[in-house]
PDB file of C-alpha atoms in Angstrom:
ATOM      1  CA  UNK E  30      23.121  11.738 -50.449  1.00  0.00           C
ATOM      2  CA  UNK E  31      22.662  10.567 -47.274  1.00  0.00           C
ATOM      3  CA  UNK E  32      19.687   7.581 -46.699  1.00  0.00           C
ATOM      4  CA  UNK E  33      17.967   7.978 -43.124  1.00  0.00           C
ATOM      5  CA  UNK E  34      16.170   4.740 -41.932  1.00  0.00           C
ATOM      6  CA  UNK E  35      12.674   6.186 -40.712  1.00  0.00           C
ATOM      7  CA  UNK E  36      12.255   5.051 -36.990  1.00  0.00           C
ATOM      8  CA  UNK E  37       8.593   5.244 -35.602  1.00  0.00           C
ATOM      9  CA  UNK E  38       8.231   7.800 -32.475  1.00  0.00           C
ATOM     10  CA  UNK E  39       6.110   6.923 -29.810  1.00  0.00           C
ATOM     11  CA  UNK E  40       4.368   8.927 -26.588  1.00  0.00           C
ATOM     12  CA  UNK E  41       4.573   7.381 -23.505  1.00  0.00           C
ATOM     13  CA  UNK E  42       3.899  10.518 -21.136  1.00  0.00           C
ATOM     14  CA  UNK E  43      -0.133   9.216 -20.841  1.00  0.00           C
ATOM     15  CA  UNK E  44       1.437   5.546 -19.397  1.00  0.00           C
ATOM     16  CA  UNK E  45       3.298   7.150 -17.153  1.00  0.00           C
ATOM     17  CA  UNK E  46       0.510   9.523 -15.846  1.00  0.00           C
ATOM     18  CA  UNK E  47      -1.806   6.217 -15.434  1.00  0.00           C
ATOM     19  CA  UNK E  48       1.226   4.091 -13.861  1.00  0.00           C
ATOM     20  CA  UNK E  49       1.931   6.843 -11.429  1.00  0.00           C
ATOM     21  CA  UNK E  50      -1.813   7.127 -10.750  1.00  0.00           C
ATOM     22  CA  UNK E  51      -1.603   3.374 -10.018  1.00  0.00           C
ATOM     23  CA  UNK E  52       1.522   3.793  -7.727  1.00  0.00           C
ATOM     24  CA  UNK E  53       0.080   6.499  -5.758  1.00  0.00           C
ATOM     25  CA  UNK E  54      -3.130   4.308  -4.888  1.00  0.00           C
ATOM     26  CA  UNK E  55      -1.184   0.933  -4.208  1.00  0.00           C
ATOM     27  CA  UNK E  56       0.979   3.334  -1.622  1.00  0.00           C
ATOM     28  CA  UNK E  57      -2.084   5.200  -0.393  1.00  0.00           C
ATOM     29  CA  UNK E  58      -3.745   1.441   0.374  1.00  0.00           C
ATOM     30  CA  UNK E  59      -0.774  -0.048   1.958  1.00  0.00           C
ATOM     31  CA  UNK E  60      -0.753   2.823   4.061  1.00  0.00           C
ATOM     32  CA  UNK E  61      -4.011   2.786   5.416  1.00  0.00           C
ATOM     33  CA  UNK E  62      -3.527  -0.988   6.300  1.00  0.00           C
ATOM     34  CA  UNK E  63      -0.469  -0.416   7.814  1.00  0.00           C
ATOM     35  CA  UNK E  64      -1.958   2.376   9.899  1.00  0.00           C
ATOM     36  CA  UNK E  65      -5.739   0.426  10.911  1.00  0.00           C
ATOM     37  CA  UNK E  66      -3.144  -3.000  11.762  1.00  0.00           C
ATOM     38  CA  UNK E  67      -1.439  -0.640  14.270  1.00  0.00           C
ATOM     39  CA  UNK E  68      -4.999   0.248  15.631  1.00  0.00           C
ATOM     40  CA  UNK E  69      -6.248  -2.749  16.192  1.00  0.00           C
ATOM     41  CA  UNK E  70      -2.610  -4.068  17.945  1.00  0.00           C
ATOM     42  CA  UNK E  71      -3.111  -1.178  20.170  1.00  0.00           C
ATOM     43  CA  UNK E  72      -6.870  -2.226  20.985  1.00  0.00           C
ATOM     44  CA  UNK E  73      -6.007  -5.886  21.042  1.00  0.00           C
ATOM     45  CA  UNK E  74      -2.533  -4.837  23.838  1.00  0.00           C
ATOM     46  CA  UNK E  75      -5.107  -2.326  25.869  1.00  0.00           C
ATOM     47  CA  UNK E  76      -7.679  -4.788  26.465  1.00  0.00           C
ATOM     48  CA  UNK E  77      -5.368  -7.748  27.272  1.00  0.00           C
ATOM     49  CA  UNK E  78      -3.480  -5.109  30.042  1.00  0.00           C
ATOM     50  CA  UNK E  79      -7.059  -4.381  31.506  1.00  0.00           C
ATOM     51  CA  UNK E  80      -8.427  -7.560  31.628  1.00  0.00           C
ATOM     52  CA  UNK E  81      -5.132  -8.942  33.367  1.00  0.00           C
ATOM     53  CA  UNK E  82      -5.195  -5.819  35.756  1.00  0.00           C
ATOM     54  CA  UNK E  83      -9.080  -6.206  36.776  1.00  0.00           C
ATOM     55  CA  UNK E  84      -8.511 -10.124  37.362  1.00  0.00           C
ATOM     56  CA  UNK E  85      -5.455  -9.546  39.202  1.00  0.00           C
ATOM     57  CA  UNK E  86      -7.489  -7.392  41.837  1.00  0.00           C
ATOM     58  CA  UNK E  87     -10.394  -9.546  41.863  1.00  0.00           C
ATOM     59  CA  UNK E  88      -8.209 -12.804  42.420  1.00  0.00           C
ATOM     60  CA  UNK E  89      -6.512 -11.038  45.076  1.00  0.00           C
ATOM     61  CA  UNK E  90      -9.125  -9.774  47.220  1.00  0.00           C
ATOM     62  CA  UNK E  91     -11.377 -12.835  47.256  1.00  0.00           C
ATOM     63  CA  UNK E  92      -9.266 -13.528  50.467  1.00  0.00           C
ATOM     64  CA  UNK E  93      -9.766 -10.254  52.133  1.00  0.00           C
ATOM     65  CA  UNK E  94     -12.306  -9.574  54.526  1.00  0.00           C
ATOM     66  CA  UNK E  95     -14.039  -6.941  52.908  1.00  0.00           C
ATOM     67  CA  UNK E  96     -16.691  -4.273  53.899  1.00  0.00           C
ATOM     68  CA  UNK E  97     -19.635  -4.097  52.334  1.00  0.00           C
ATOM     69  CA  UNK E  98     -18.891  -0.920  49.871  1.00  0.00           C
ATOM     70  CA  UNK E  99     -15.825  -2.801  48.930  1.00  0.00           C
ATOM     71  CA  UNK E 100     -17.740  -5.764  47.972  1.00  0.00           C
ATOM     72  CA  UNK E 101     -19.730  -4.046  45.293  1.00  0.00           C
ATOM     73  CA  UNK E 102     -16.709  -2.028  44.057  1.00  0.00           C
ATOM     74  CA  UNK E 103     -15.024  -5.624  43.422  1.00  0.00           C
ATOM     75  CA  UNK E 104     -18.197  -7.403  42.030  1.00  0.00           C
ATOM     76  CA  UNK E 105     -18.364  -4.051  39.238  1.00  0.00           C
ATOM     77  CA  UNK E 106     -14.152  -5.087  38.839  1.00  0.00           C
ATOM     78  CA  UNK E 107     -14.880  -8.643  38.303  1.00  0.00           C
ATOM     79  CA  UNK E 108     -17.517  -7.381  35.385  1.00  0.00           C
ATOM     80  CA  UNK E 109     -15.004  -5.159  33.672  1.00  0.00           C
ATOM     81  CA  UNK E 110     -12.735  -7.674  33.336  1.00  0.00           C
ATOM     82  CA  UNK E 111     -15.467 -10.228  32.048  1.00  0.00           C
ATOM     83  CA  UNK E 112     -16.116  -7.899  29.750  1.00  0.00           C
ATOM     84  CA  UNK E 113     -13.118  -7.141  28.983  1.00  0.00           C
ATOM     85  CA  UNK E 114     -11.684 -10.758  28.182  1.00  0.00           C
ATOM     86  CA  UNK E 115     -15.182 -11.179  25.745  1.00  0.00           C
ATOM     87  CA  UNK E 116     -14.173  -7.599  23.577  1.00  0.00           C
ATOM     88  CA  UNK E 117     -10.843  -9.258  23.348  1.00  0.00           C
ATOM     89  CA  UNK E 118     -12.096 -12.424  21.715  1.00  0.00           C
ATOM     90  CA  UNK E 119     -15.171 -11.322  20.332  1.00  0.00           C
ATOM     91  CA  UNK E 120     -13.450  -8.703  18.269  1.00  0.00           C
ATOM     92  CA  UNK E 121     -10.424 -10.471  16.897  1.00  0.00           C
ATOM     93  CA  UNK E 122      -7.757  -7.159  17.086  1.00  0.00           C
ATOM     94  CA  UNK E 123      -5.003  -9.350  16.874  1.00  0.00           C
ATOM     95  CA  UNK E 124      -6.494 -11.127  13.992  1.00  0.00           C
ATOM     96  CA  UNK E 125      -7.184  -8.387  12.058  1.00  0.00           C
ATOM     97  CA  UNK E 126      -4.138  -6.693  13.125  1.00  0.00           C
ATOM     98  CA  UNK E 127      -2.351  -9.248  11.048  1.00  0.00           C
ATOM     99  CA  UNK E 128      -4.820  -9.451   8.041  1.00  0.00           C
ATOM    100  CA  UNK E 129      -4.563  -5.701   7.485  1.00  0.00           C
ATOM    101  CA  UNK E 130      -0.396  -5.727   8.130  1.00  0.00           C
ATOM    102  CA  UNK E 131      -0.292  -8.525   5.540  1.00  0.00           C
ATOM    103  CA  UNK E 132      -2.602  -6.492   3.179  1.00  0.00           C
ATOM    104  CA  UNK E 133      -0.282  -3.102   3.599  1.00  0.00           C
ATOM    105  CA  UNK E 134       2.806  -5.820   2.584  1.00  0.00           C
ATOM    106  CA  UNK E 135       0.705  -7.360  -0.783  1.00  0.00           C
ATOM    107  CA  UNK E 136      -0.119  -3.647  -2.010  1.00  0.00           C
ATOM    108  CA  UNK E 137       3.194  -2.116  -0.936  1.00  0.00           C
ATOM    109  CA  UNK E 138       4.799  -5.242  -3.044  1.00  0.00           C
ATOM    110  CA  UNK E 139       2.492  -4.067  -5.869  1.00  0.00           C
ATOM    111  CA  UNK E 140       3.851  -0.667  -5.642  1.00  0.00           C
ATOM    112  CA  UNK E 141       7.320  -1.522  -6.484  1.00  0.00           C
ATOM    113  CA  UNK E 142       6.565  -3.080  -8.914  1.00  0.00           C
ATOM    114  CA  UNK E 143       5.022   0.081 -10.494  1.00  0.00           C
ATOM    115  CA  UNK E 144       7.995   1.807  -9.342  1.00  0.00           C
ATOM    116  CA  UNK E 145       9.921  -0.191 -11.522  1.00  0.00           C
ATOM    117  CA  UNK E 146       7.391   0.627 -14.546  1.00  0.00           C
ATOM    118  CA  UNK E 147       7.732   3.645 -14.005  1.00  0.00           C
ATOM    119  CA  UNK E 148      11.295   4.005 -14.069  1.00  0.00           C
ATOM    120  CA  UNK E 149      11.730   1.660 -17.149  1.00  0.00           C
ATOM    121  CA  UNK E 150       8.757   4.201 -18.903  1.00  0.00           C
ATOM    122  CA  UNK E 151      10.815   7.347 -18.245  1.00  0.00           C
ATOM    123  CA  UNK E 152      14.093   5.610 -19.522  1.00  0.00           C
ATOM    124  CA  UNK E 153      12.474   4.396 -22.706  1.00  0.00           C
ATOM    125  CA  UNK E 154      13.153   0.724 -21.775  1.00  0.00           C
ATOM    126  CA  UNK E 155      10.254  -0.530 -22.947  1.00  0.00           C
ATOM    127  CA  UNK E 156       7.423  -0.079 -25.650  1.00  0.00           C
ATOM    128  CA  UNK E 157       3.876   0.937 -25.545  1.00  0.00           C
ATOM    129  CA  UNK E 158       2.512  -2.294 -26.327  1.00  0.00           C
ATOM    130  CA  UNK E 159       5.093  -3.512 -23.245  1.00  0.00           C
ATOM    131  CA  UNK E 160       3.990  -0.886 -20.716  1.00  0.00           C
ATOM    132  CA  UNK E 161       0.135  -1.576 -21.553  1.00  0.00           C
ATOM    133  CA  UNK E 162       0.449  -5.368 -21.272  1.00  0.00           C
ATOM    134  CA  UNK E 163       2.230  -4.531 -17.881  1.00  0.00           C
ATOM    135  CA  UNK E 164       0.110  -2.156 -16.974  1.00  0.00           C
ATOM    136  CA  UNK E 165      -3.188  -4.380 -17.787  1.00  0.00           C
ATOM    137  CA  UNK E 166      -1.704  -7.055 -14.942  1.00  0.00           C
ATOM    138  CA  UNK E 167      -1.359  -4.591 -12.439  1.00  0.00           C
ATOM    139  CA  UNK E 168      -4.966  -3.352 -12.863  1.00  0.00           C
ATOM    140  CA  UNK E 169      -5.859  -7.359 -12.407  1.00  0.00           C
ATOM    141  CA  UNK E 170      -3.889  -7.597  -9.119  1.00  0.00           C
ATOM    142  CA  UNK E 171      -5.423  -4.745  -7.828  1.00  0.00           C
ATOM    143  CA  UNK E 172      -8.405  -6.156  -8.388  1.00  0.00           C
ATOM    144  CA  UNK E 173      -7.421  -9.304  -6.274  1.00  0.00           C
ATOM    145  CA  UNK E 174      -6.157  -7.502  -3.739  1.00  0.00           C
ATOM    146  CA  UNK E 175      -9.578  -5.659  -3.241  1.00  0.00           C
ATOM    147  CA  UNK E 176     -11.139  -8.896  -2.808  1.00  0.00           C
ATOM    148  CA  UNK E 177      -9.052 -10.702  -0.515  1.00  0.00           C
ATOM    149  CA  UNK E 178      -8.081  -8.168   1.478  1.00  0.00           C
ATOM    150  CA  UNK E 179      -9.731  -6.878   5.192  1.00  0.00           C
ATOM    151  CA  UNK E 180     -12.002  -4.075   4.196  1.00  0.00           C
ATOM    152  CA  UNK E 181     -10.221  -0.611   5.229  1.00  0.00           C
ATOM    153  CA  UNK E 182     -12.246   2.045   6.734  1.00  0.00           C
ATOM    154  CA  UNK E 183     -13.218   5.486   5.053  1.00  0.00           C
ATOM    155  CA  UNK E 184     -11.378   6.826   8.167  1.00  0.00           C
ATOM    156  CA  UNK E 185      -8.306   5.149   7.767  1.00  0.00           C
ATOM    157  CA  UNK E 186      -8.484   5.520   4.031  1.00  0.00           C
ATOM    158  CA  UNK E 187      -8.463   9.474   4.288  1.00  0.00           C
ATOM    159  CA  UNK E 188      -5.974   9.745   6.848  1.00  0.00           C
ATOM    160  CA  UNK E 189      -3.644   7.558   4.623  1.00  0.00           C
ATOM    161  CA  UNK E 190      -4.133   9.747   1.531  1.00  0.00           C
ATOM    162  CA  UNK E 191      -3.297  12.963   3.260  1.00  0.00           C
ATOM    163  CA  UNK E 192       0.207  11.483   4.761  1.00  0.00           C
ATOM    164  CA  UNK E 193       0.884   9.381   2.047  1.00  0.00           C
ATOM    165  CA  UNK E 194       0.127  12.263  -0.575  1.00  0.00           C
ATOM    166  CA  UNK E 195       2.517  14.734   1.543  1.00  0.00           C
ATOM    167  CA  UNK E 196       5.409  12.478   2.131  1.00  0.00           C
ATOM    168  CA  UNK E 197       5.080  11.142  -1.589  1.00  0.00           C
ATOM    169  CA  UNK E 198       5.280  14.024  -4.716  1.00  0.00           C
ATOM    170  CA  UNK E 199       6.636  11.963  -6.903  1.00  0.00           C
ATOM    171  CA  UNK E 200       3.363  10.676  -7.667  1.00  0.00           C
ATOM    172  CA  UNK E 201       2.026  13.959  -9.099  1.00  0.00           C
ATOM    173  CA  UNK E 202       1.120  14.207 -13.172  1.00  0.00           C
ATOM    174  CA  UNK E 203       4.052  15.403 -14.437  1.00  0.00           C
ATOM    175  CA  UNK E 204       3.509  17.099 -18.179  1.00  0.00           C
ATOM    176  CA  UNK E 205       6.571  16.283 -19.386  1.00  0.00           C
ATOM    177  CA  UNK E 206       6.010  14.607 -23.005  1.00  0.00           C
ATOM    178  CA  UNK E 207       8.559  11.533 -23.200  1.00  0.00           C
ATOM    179  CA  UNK E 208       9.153  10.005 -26.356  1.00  0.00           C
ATOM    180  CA  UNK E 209      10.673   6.412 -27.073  1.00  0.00           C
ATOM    181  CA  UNK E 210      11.570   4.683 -29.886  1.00  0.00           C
ATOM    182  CA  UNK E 211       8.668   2.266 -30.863  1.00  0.00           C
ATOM    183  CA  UNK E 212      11.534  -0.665 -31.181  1.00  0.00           C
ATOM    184  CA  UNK E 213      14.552   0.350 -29.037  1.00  0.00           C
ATOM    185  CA  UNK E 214      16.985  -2.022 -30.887  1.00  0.00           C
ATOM    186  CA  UNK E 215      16.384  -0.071 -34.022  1.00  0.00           C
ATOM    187  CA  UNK E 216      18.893   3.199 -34.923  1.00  0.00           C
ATOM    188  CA  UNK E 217      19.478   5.337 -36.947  1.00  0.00           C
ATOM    189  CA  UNK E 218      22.413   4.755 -39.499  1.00  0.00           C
ATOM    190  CA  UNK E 219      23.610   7.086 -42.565  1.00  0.00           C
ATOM    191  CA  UNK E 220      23.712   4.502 -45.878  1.00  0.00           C
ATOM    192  CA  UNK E 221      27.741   3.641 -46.685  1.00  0.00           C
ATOM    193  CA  UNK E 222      28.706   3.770 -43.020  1.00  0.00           C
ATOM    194  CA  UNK E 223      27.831   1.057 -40.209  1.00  0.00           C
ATOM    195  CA  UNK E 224      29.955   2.187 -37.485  1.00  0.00           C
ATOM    196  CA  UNK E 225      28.274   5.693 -37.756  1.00  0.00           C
ATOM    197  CA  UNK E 226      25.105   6.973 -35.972  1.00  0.00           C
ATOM    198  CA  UNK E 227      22.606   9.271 -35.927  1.00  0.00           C
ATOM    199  CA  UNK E 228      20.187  10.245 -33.598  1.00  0.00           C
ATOM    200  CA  UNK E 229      16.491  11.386 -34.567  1.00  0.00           C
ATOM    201  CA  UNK E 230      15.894  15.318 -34.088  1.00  0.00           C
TER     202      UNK E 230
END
């Protein structure tokens, strides 16, 4: 009679749900920073081309002999571009530009990472007490993230989830049941012969 070493089974389809769940909000993040860093480089570009325009006029007609309905049209030029050069520097664009491009790079690194998981989850690579231990330092980055990064408007937020969402299906639950081997290294071997194997039914 054959002997059967008994190898304990173990269901990982739950970890990957939850790690894919993870993945699809680190990508939905990253791009809503990406997308709110191009805004503000926009804003931060506009306003530098309009306050250069308006004090390029200005400087050049403070030599011109200028009517009277001129005048005032120049005095309301030289205001806009006071104004302006202050929205420029008041709000930061370029500034925050850069915090929220350097945000969308942090969570798009985390990402990967549960790419990775992912990957090693579906291929049995790992064990349940390895995916939750991984899986427990990804929830603690994300919390890090959240608190040093620039905060990311509801607007921006939405707009991310419905692109990222589209462009990005291999997020969705899948309900495939996956089942690993609770030590990988172990196999199954019929007593009497070692270079035979077996796989569990």
């Amino acid at each position: 009679m054959v002997k059967v070493e008994q190898i304990m089974v173990e269901k990982i389809d739950d970890l990957i749900k939850r790690a894919k769940k993870h993945g699809k909000g680190a990508g939905r993040i990253q791009l809503g920073h990406y997308r709110a860093a191009t805004v503000n480089e926009r804003w931060h570009y506009g306003l530098t081309l309009i306050a250069a325009a308006l004090s390029a006029v200005v400087g050049t007609s403070i030599f011109a002999d200028l009517p009277q309905k001129n005048r005032i049209v120049l005095s309301i030029a030289s205001i806009l571009a006071a104004v302006s050069s202050a929205l420029q520097g008041g709000s930061k664009f370029a500034e925050k530009a850069k915090e929220h491009h350097d945000a969308g790079a942090d969570y798009g690194s985390l990402r990967r990472k549960i790419d990775v998981l992912c990957l090693c989850l579906e291929a049995g690579d790992v064990t349940r007490k390895q995916a939750l231990e991984e899986l427990e330092e990804i929830s603690k980055t994300f919390t890090s993230l959240a608190h040093q990064s620039p905060v990311l408007s509801e607007r921006a937020y939405n707009a991310a989830v419905k692109i990222f969402d589209k462009d990005h299906p291999q997020y969705n639950d899948s309900s495939n049941v996956v089942l690993v081997l609770a030590n990988p290294a172990q196999i199954l071997k019929p007593s009497g012969d070692k270079n035979a194997t077996q796989q569990p039914s």
